[in-house]
mmCIF file of C-alpha atoms in Angstrom:
data_model
loop_
_atom_site.group_PDB
_atom_site.id
_atom_site.type_symbol
_atom_site.label_atom_id
_atom_site.label_comp_id
_atom_site.label_asym_id
_atom_site.label_seq_id
_atom_site.Cartn_x
_atom_site.Cartn_y
_atom_site.Cartn_z
ATOM 1 C CA UNK X 239 -13.121 51.150 17.536
ATOM 2 C CA UNK X 240 -15.702 48.138 18.889
ATOM 3 C CA UNK X 241 -15.062 46.041 22.155
ATOM 4 C CA UNK X 242 -15.976 43.115 19.914
ATOM 5 C CA UNK X 243 -13.451 43.998 17.180
ATOM 6 C CA UNK X 244 -10.864 44.568 20.187
ATOM 7 C CA UNK X 245 -11.223 41.411 21.560
ATOM 8 C CA UNK X 246 -10.685 39.114 18.067
ATOM 9 C CA UNK X 247 -7.080 41.392 17.366
ATOM 10 C CA UNK X 248 -6.434 40.220 21.058
ATOM 11 C CA UNK X 249 -6.989 36.747 20.242
ATOM 12 C CA UNK X 250 -4.898 37.115 16.963
ATOM 13 C CA UNK X 251 -2.107 38.897 18.958
ATOM 14 C CA UNK X 252 -2.393 36.620 21.735
ATOM 15 C CA UNK X 253 -2.461 33.123 19.290
ATOM 16 C CA UNK X 254 -1.148 34.133 15.481
ATOM 17 C CA UNK X 255 -1.386 29.940 14.653
ATOM 18 C CA UNK X 256 -4.768 29.229 15.768
ATOM 19 C CA UNK X 257 -5.953 32.321 13.338
ATOM 20 C CA UNK X 258 -4.237 31.056 10.392
ATOM 21 C CA UNK X 259 -6.025 29.718 7.557
ATOM 22 C CA UNK X 260 -5.311 25.811 6.390
ATOM 23 C CA UNK X 261 -3.746 26.715 3.502
ATOM 24 C CA UNK X 262 -0.921 29.288 5.269
ATOM 25 C CA UNK X 263 -0.772 26.766 8.379
ATOM 26 C CA UNK X 264 0.394 24.126 5.821
ATOM 27 C CA UNK X 265 2.680 26.123 3.800
ATOM 28 C CA UNK X 266 3.952 27.043 7.320
ATOM 29 C CA UNK X 267 4.648 23.431 8.415
ATOM 30 C CA UNK X 268 6.075 22.384 4.885
ATOM 31 C CA UNK X 269 8.579 25.227 5.300
ATOM 32 C CA UNK X 270 9.772 23.948 8.485
ATOM 33 C CA UNK X 271 10.224 20.242 7.429
ATOM 34 C CA UNK X 272 13.852 20.751 5.717
ATOM 35 C CA UNK X 273 13.963 17.272 4.205
ATOM 36 C CA UNK X 274 10.729 18.088 2.607
ATOM 37 C CA UNK X 275 12.373 21.393 0.956
ATOM 38 C CA UNK X 276 15.382 19.221 -0.133
ATOM 39 C CA UNK X 277 12.924 16.897 -1.454
ATOM 40 C CA UNK X 278 10.887 19.610 -3.484
ATOM 41 C CA UNK X 279 13.789 21.807 -4.991
ATOM 42 C CA UNK X 280 15.242 17.834 -5.787
ATOM 43 C CA UNK X 281 11.862 17.158 -7.344
ATOM 44 C CA UNK X 282 11.686 21.039 -9.641
ATOM 45 C CA UNK X 283 15.100 20.082 -10.748
ATOM 46 C CA UNK X 284 14.188 16.854 -12.039
ATOM 47 C CA UNK X 285 11.275 18.021 -13.735
ATOM 48 C CA UNK X 286 13.384 21.193 -15.288
ATOM 49 C CA UNK X 287 15.614 18.572 -16.729
ATOM 50 C CA UNK X 288 12.499 16.098 -18.122
ATOM 51 C CA UNK X 289 10.639 19.120 -19.182
ATOM 52 C CA UNK X 290 14.031 21.038 -21.287
ATOM 53 C CA UNK X 291 16.049 18.071 -21.939
ATOM 54 C CA UNK X 292 15.811 18.778 -25.785
ATOM 55 C CA UNK X 293 17.740 21.916 -24.867
ATOM 56 C CA UNK X 294 19.714 21.159 -22.173
ATOM 57 C CA UNK X 295 21.517 17.508 -23.489
ATOM 58 C CA UNK X 296 24.814 18.504 -24.875
ATOM 59 C CA UNK X 297 24.168 15.176 -27.679
ATOM 60 C CA UNK X 298 21.663 13.513 -29.261
ATOM 61 C CA UNK X 299 20.556 11.100 -27.583
ATOM 62 C CA UNK X 300 20.524 8.620 -30.328
ATOM 63 C CA UNK X 301 23.794 9.402 -31.701
ATOM 64 C CA UNK X 302 26.349 7.084 -32.018
ATOM 65 C CA UNK X 303 29.811 7.436 -31.995
ATOM 66 C CA UNK X 304 32.115 4.275 -32.314
ATOM 67 C CA UNK X 305 35.737 6.554 -31.602
ATOM 68 C CA UNK X 306 34.364 7.069 -27.599
ATOM 69 C CA UNK X 307 32.976 3.632 -26.800
ATOM 70 C CA UNK X 308 32.818 3.135 -23.231
ATOM 71 C CA UNK X 309 34.294 6.360 -22.478
ATOM 72 C CA UNK X 310 35.088 7.140 -18.671
ATOM 73 C CA UNK X 311 33.974 10.441 -17.605
ATOM 74 C CA UNK X 312 35.189 13.074 -19.426
ATOM 75 C CA UNK X 313 35.522 16.895 -19.549
ATOM 76 C CA UNK X 314 33.456 16.411 -22.891
ATOM 77 C CA UNK X 315 30.835 13.508 -21.603
ATOM 78 C CA UNK X 316 30.626 14.531 -17.834
ATOM 79 C CA UNK X 317 28.736 10.700 -16.966
ATOM 80 C CA UNK X 318 31.023 9.327 -20.175
ATOM 81 C CA UNK X 319 29.788 6.582 -22.837
ATOM 82 C CA UNK X 320 27.839 3.960 -23.712
ATOM 83 C CA UNK X 321 29.025 0.535 -25.866
ATOM 84 C CA UNK X 322 28.000 2.371 -28.829
ATOM 85 C CA UNK X 323 29.347 5.307 -27.749
ATOM 86 C CA UNK X 324 26.424 7.185 -27.100
ATOM 87 C CA UNK X 325 26.390 10.545 -24.103
ATOM 88 C CA UNK X 326 25.133 8.821 -20.902
ATOM 89 C CA UNK X 327 24.536 12.417 -19.867
ATOM 90 C CA UNK X 328 21.982 13.260 -22.674
ATOM 91 C CA UNK X 329 20.774 9.838 -22.670
ATOM 92 C CA UNK X 330 19.962 10.073 -18.662
ATOM 93 C CA UNK X 331 18.056 13.363 -18.792
ATOM 94 C CA UNK X 332 15.508 11.903 -22.033
ATOM 95 C CA UNK X 333 15.111 8.945 -19.243
ATOM 96 C CA UNK X 334 14.194 11.104 -16.626
ATOM 97 C CA UNK X 335 11.350 12.450 -19.024
ATOM 98 C CA UNK X 336 10.166 9.334 -19.649
ATOM 99 C CA UNK X 337 10.323 7.774 -16.298
ATOM 100 C CA UNK X 338 8.206 11.402 -14.951
ATOM 101 C CA UNK X 339 5.646 10.664 -17.921
ATOM 102 C CA UNK X 340 4.929 6.881 -16.738
ATOM 103 C CA UNK X 341 5.062 7.736 -13.078
ATOM 104 C CA UNK X 342 2.705 10.732 -13.442
ATOM 105 C CA UNK X 343 0.687 9.656 -16.147
ATOM 106 C CA UNK X 344 0.216 6.213 -14.529
ATOM 107 C CA UNK X 345 -0.754 7.250 -10.992
ATOM 108 C CA UNK X 346 -3.362 9.920 -12.602
ATOM 109 C CA UNK X 347 -5.137 6.518 -14.219
ATOM 110 C CA UNK X 348 -5.119 4.705 -10.702
ATOM 111 C CA UNK X 349 -6.396 7.252 -9.094
ATOM 112 C CA UNK X 350 -9.021 7.849 -11.334
ATOM 113 C CA UNK X 351 -10.340 4.449 -11.233
ATOM 114 C CA UNK X 352 -8.851 3.922 -7.431
ATOM 115 C CA UNK X 353 -10.912 7.222 -5.986
ATOM 116 C CA UNK X 354 -14.501 6.550 -8.010
ATOM 117 C CA UNK X 355 -14.396 2.877 -6.392
ATOM 118 C CA UNK X 356 -13.417 4.007 -2.715
ATOM 119 C CA UNK X 357 -15.722 7.179 -2.574
ATOM 120 C CA UNK X 358 -18.907 5.143 -4.078
ATOM 121 C CA UNK X 359 -17.833 2.269 -1.648
ATOM 122 C CA UNK X 360 -17.415 4.061 1.547
ATOM 123 C CA UNK X 361 -20.255 7.159 0.656
ATOM 124 C CA UNK X 362 -23.080 4.032 -0.908
ATOM 125 C CA UNK X 363 -22.067 1.278 1.706
ATOM 126 C CA UNK X 364 -24.001 -1.778 2.464
ATOM 127 C CA UNK X 365 -23.704 -4.520 -0.702
ATOM 128 C CA UNK X 366 -22.026 -2.215 -2.924
ATOM 129 C CA UNK X 367 -19.476 -1.693 -0.091
ATOM 130 C CA UNK X 368 -19.009 -5.155 -0.136
ATOM 131 C CA UNK X 369 -18.910 -6.187 -3.884
ATOM 132 C CA UNK X 370 -16.082 -3.097 -4.311
ATOM 133 C CA UNK X 371 -13.901 -4.254 -1.672
ATOM 134 C CA UNK X 372 -13.709 -7.615 -2.665
ATOM 135 C CA UNK X 373 -12.920 -7.385 -6.234
ATOM 136 C CA UNK X 374 -10.168 -5.032 -4.376
ATOM 137 C CA UNK X 375 -9.315 -7.696 -2.418
ATOM 138 C CA UNK X 376 -8.896 -10.225 -5.193
ATOM 139 C CA UNK X 377 -6.465 -7.383 -6.445
ATOM 140 C CA UNK X 378 -4.291 -6.797 -3.124
ATOM 141 C CA UNK X 379 -3.784 -10.536 -2.987
ATOM 142 C CA UNK X 380 -1.533 -10.676 -6.053
ATOM 143 C CA UNK X 381 2.725 -8.426 -4.974
ATOM 144 C CA UNK X 382 2.092 -5.380 -7.185
ATOM 145 C CA UNK X 383 5.155 -6.156 -9.057
ATOM 146 C CA UNK X 384 4.251 -9.548 -10.382
ATOM 147 C CA UNK X 385 0.945 -8.174 -11.312
ATOM 148 C CA UNK X 386 2.119 -5.306 -13.210
ATOM 149 C CA UNK X 387 4.333 -7.825 -14.909
ATOM 150 C CA UNK X 388 1.169 -10.164 -15.669
ATOM 151 C CA UNK X 389 -0.375 -7.635 -17.320
ATOM 152 C CA UNK X 390 2.344 -6.337 -19.724
ATOM 153 C CA UNK X 391 2.903 -9.781 -20.499
ATOM 154 C CA UNK X 392 -0.507 -10.022 -21.851
ATOM 155 C CA UNK X 393 -0.716 -6.552 -23.581
ATOM 156 C CA UNK X 394 2.876 -6.630 -25.146
ATOM 157 C CA UNK X 395 5.877 -4.904 -24.200
ATOM 158 C CA UNK X 396 6.079 -0.705 -24.381
ATOM 159 C CA UNK X 397 5.696 2.220 -22.080
ATOM 160 C CA UNK X 398 1.717 2.777 -22.702
ATOM 161 C CA UNK X 399 1.450 -0.451 -21.819
ATOM 162 C CA UNK X 400 3.807 0.199 -18.910
ATOM 163 C CA UNK X 401 1.863 2.988 -17.542
ATOM 164 C CA UNK X 402 -1.695 0.691 -17.989
ATOM 165 C CA UNK X 403 -0.053 -1.781 -15.950
ATOM 166 C CA UNK X 404 1.140 0.624 -13.421
ATOM 167 C CA UNK X 405 -2.628 2.505 -13.699
ATOM 168 C CA UNK X 406 -3.851 -1.160 -12.835
ATOM 169 C CA UNK X 407 -2.373 -2.275 -9.780
ATOM 170 C CA UNK X 408 -2.399 0.341 -8.143
ATOM 171 C CA UNK X 409 -6.142 1.203 -7.917
ATOM 172 C CA UNK X 410 -6.410 -1.377 -5.307
ATOM 173 C CA UNK X 411 -4.610 1.110 -2.496
ATOM 174 C CA UNK X 412 -5.983 4.354 -3.933
ATOM 175 C CA UNK X 413 -9.721 2.661 -3.659
ATOM 176 C CA UNK X 414 -8.610 1.406 -0.213
ATOM 177 C CA UNK X 415 -7.901 4.809 1.198
ATOM 178 C CA UNK X 416 -10.329 6.818 0.086
ATOM 179 C CA UNK X 417 -12.834 4.786 1.355
ATOM 180 C CA UNK X 418 -11.341 4.822 4.708
ATOM 181 C CA UNK X 419 -11.216 9.210 3.966
ATOM 182 C CA UNK X 420 -15.009 9.113 3.107
ATOM 183 C CA UNK X 421 -16.224 6.842 5.871
ATOM 184 C CA UNK X 422 -14.539 9.764 7.700
ATOM 185 C CA UNK X 423 -16.545 12.294 6.729
ATOM 186 C CA UNK X 424 -19.492 10.794 5.686
ATOM 187 C CA UNK X 425 -21.290 11.031 8.810
ATOM 188 C CA UNK X 426 -20.165 14.905 9.449
ATOM 189 C CA UNK X 427 -22.953 17.100 10.214
ATOM 190 C CA UNK X 428 -22.551 19.306 6.998
ATOM 191 C CA UNK X 429 -22.879 16.683 5.281
ATOM 192 C CA UNK X 430 -26.479 15.526 7.466
ATOM 193 C CA UNK X 431 -27.396 18.823 6.547
ATOM 194 C CA UNK X 432 -26.800 18.913 2.803
ATOM 195 C CA UNK X 433 -28.899 15.675 2.665
ATOM 196 C CA UNK X 434 -31.327 17.442 4.814
ATOM 197 C CA UNK X 435 -31.092 20.125 2.235
ATOM 198 C CA UNK X 436 -32.637 17.775 -0.316
ATOM 199 C CA UNK X 437 -28.948 17.606 -2.246
ATOM 200 C CA UNK X 438 -28.786 14.598 -4.427
ATOM 201 C CA UNK X 439 -25.786 12.182 -3.715
ATOM 202 C CA UNK X 440 -23.827 13.478 -6.841
ATOM 203 C CA UNK X 441 -23.749 16.912 -5.325
ATOM 204 C CA UNK X 442 -22.751 15.951 -2.136
ATOM 205 C CA UNK X 443 -20.045 13.576 -3.442
ATOM 206 C CA UNK X 444 -18.355 16.229 -5.744
ATOM 207 C CA UNK X 445 -19.026 19.655 -3.072
ATOM 208 C CA UNK X 446 -18.866 17.978 0.072
ATOM 209 C CA UNK X 447 -17.245 14.339 0.578
ATOM 210 C CA UNK X 448 -14.124 14.325 -2.435
ATOM 211 C CA UNK X 449 -13.084 17.943 -0.970
ATOM 212 C CA UNK X 450 -12.467 17.052 2.312
ATOM 213 C CA UNK X 451 -11.564 13.725 1.987
ATOM 214 C CA UNK X 452 -8.944 14.539 -0.772
ATOM 215 C CA UNK X 453 -5.706 15.076 1.181
ATOM 216 C CA UNK X 454 -4.537 11.557 1.657
ATOM 217 C CA UNK X 455 -5.181 11.249 -1.705
ATOM 218 C CA UNK X 456 -2.671 14.006 -2.498
ATOM 219 C CA UNK X 457 -0.439 12.385 -0.077
ATOM 220 C CA UNK X 458 -0.577 9.287 -1.640
ATOM 221 C CA UNK X 459 -0.175 10.257 -5.193
ATOM 222 C CA UNK X 460 3.341 12.114 -4.741
ATOM 223 C CA UNK X 461 5.124 9.276 -2.654
ATOM 224 C CA UNK X 462 2.948 6.590 -5.749
ATOM 225 C CA UNK X 463 5.203 8.140 -8.729
ATOM 226 C CA UNK X 464 8.257 6.733 -6.700
ATOM 227 C CA UNK X 465 6.803 3.565 -6.385
ATOM 228 C CA UNK X 466 5.458 4.179 -10.359
ATOM 229 C CA UNK X 467 8.950 5.067 -11.530
ATOM 230 C CA UNK X 468 10.947 2.365 -10.076
ATOM 231 C CA UNK X 469 8.014 -0.397 -11.333
ATOM 232 C CA UNK X 470 8.213 1.212 -15.032
ATOM 233 C CA UNK X 471 12.549 0.651 -14.408
ATOM 234 C CA UNK X 472 11.967 -2.868 -13.394
ATOM 235 C CA UNK X 473 9.889 -3.889 -16.042
ATOM 236 C CA UNK X 474 12.127 -2.136 -18.435
ATOM 237 C CA UNK X 475 15.094 -3.851 -17.084
ATOM 238 C CA UNK X 476 13.287 -7.314 -17.796
ATOM 239 C CA UNK X 477 13.060 -6.550 -20.937
ATOM 240 C CA UNK X 478 9.004 -5.522 -21.153
ATOM 241 C CA UNK X 479 9.048 -2.069 -20.524
ATOM 242 C CA UNK X 480 11.289 0.834 -23.181
ATOM 243 C CA UNK X 481 12.465 -1.131 -25.793
ATOM 244 C CA UNK X 482 16.072 -0.021 -27.456
ATOM 245 C CA UNK X 483 17.190 2.019 -28.662
ATOM 246 C CA UNK X 484 14.436 4.118 -26.439
ATOM 247 C CA UNK X 485 16.773 6.010 -23.235
ATOM 248 C CA UNK X 486 14.818 4.833 -20.450
ATOM 249 C CA UNK X 487 16.786 4.720 -17.295
ATOM 250 C CA UNK X 488 15.775 0.943 -16.962
ATOM 251 C CA UNK X 489 16.648 -0.279 -19.781
ATOM 252 C CA UNK X 490 19.887 1.634 -19.717
ATOM 253 C CA UNK X 491 20.756 0.083 -16.114
ATOM 254 C CA UNK X 492 19.773 -3.436 -17.910
ATOM 255 C CA UNK X 493 22.344 -3.172 -20.889
ATOM 256 C CA UNK X 494 25.589 -1.722 -18.879
ATOM 257 C CA UNK X 495 25.204 -5.575 -16.568
ATOM 258 C CA UNK X 496 27.829 -6.639 -19.314
ATOM 259 C CA UNK X 497 29.915 -3.840 -18.708
ATOM 260 C CA UNK X 498 29.959 -3.937 -14.752
ATOM 261 C CA UNK X 499 33.911 -4.413 -14.592
ATOM 262 C CA UNK X 500 35.113 -2.526 -17.770
ATOM 263 C CA UNK X 501 32.941 0.247 -17.597
ATOM 264 C CA UNK X 502 30.074 0.358 -14.108
ATOM 265 C CA UNK X 503 29.781 3.932 -15.276
ATOM 266 C CA UNK X 504 27.285 2.320 -17.736
ATOM 267 C CA UNK X 505 24.822 1.139 -15.383
ATOM 268 C CA UNK X 506 25.478 2.549 -11.898
ATOM 269 C CA UNK X 507 24.928 6.137 -13.386
ATOM 270 C CA UNK X 508 21.444 5.169 -14.276
ATOM 271 C CA UNK X 509 21.058 3.263 -11.177
ATOM 272 C CA UNK X 510 21.751 6.480 -9.162
ATOM 273 C CA UNK X 511 19.850 8.853 -11.627
ATOM 274 C CA UNK X 512 16.328 6.357 -10.833
ATOM 275 C CA UNK X 513 17.430 6.310 -6.790
ATOM 276 C CA UNK X 514 17.604 9.928 -6.710
ATOM 277 C CA UNK X 515 14.598 10.440 -8.397
ATOM 278 C CA UNK X 516 12.602 7.961 -6.024
ATOM 279 C CA UNK X 517 14.350 9.492 -3.252
ATOM 280 C CA UNK X 518 12.855 13.033 -4.289
ATOM 281 C CA UNK X 519 9.364 11.973 -4.254
ATOM 282 C CA UNK X 520 9.421 10.004 -1.311
ATOM 283 C CA UNK X 521 11.167 12.782 0.966
ATOM 284 C CA UNK X 522 8.517 15.399 -0.716
ATOM 285 C CA UNK X 523 5.358 13.081 -0.143
ATOM 286 C CA UNK X 524 6.532 12.556 3.694
ATOM 287 C CA UNK X 525 6.509 16.478 3.685
ATOM 288 C CA UNK X 526 3.094 17.080 2.125
ATOM 289 C CA UNK X 527 2.115 14.030 4.151
ATOM 290 C CA UNK X 528 3.145 16.552 7.849
ATOM 291 C CA UNK X 529 2.161 19.598 6.964
ATOM 292 C CA UNK X 530 -1.141 18.488 5.977
ATOM 293 C CA UNK X 531 -1.647 16.562 9.357
ATOM 294 C CA UNK X 532 -3.460 18.865 11.710
ATOM 295 C CA UNK X 533 -2.102 17.179 14.781
ATOM 296 C CA UNK X 534 1.333 18.243 13.683
ATOM 297 C CA UNK X 535 2.758 20.917 16.307
ATOM 298 C CA UNK X 536 4.623 24.102 14.499
#
């Protein structure tokens, strides 16, 4: 064995963390975060339930049975039944499917447009940066939920319009985070080297800028799913989202208000489902943020 190989082996033995790859370090940080692991398992459970709701649900979520109206939780109906005798457990499973779909697609829409605007703004700077940022400032002047409500009011109620509204009102947040990340890497040595070698703007952006500034976007996307689900539930609660008899959690929470005294489970169970889904994504997002932070010590 050569002398250089012995020195490398000694360094790896003396400081094993230093010689790990960034991905290995991120996974190790994530595994050491118990809250992140719990959030990850909760998200995994909700995703499995949502994807396989058709096979896991014990009843048809639309099936009405007037003989078991507003029944309390029992062995045959673990979450009870609603005002039409429909099984709440089955409707919550299908409702989780709708909520996750709205949250994920809404965040994808906002991430695509927000990252594009933020990257262009941070990379080119000057008048382009000023124009895009002033447009973003106008959108951020409106409260997010009110902006989403206004968009859905114009487009009309429905889950597709809710996804579009969530995608639009989340664009400014993604644009600002993306711009900040691009500004942090735009003047690095490898970017200057790529420019000096004659690389075009498109190549630099897609090969160097975006890959090295994507970590905050991943964290924001995970946490923004929780905000999107909460917003979609709020719009459905106000009657602007899913329309009856669609088993959406916010709509179920709204219809159950009339029975808070006689059958509180009709509204509290969908409300708890929303709370745990949002909590799971927030915990997962916090864990990913801590794992991607190079300043975190193992």
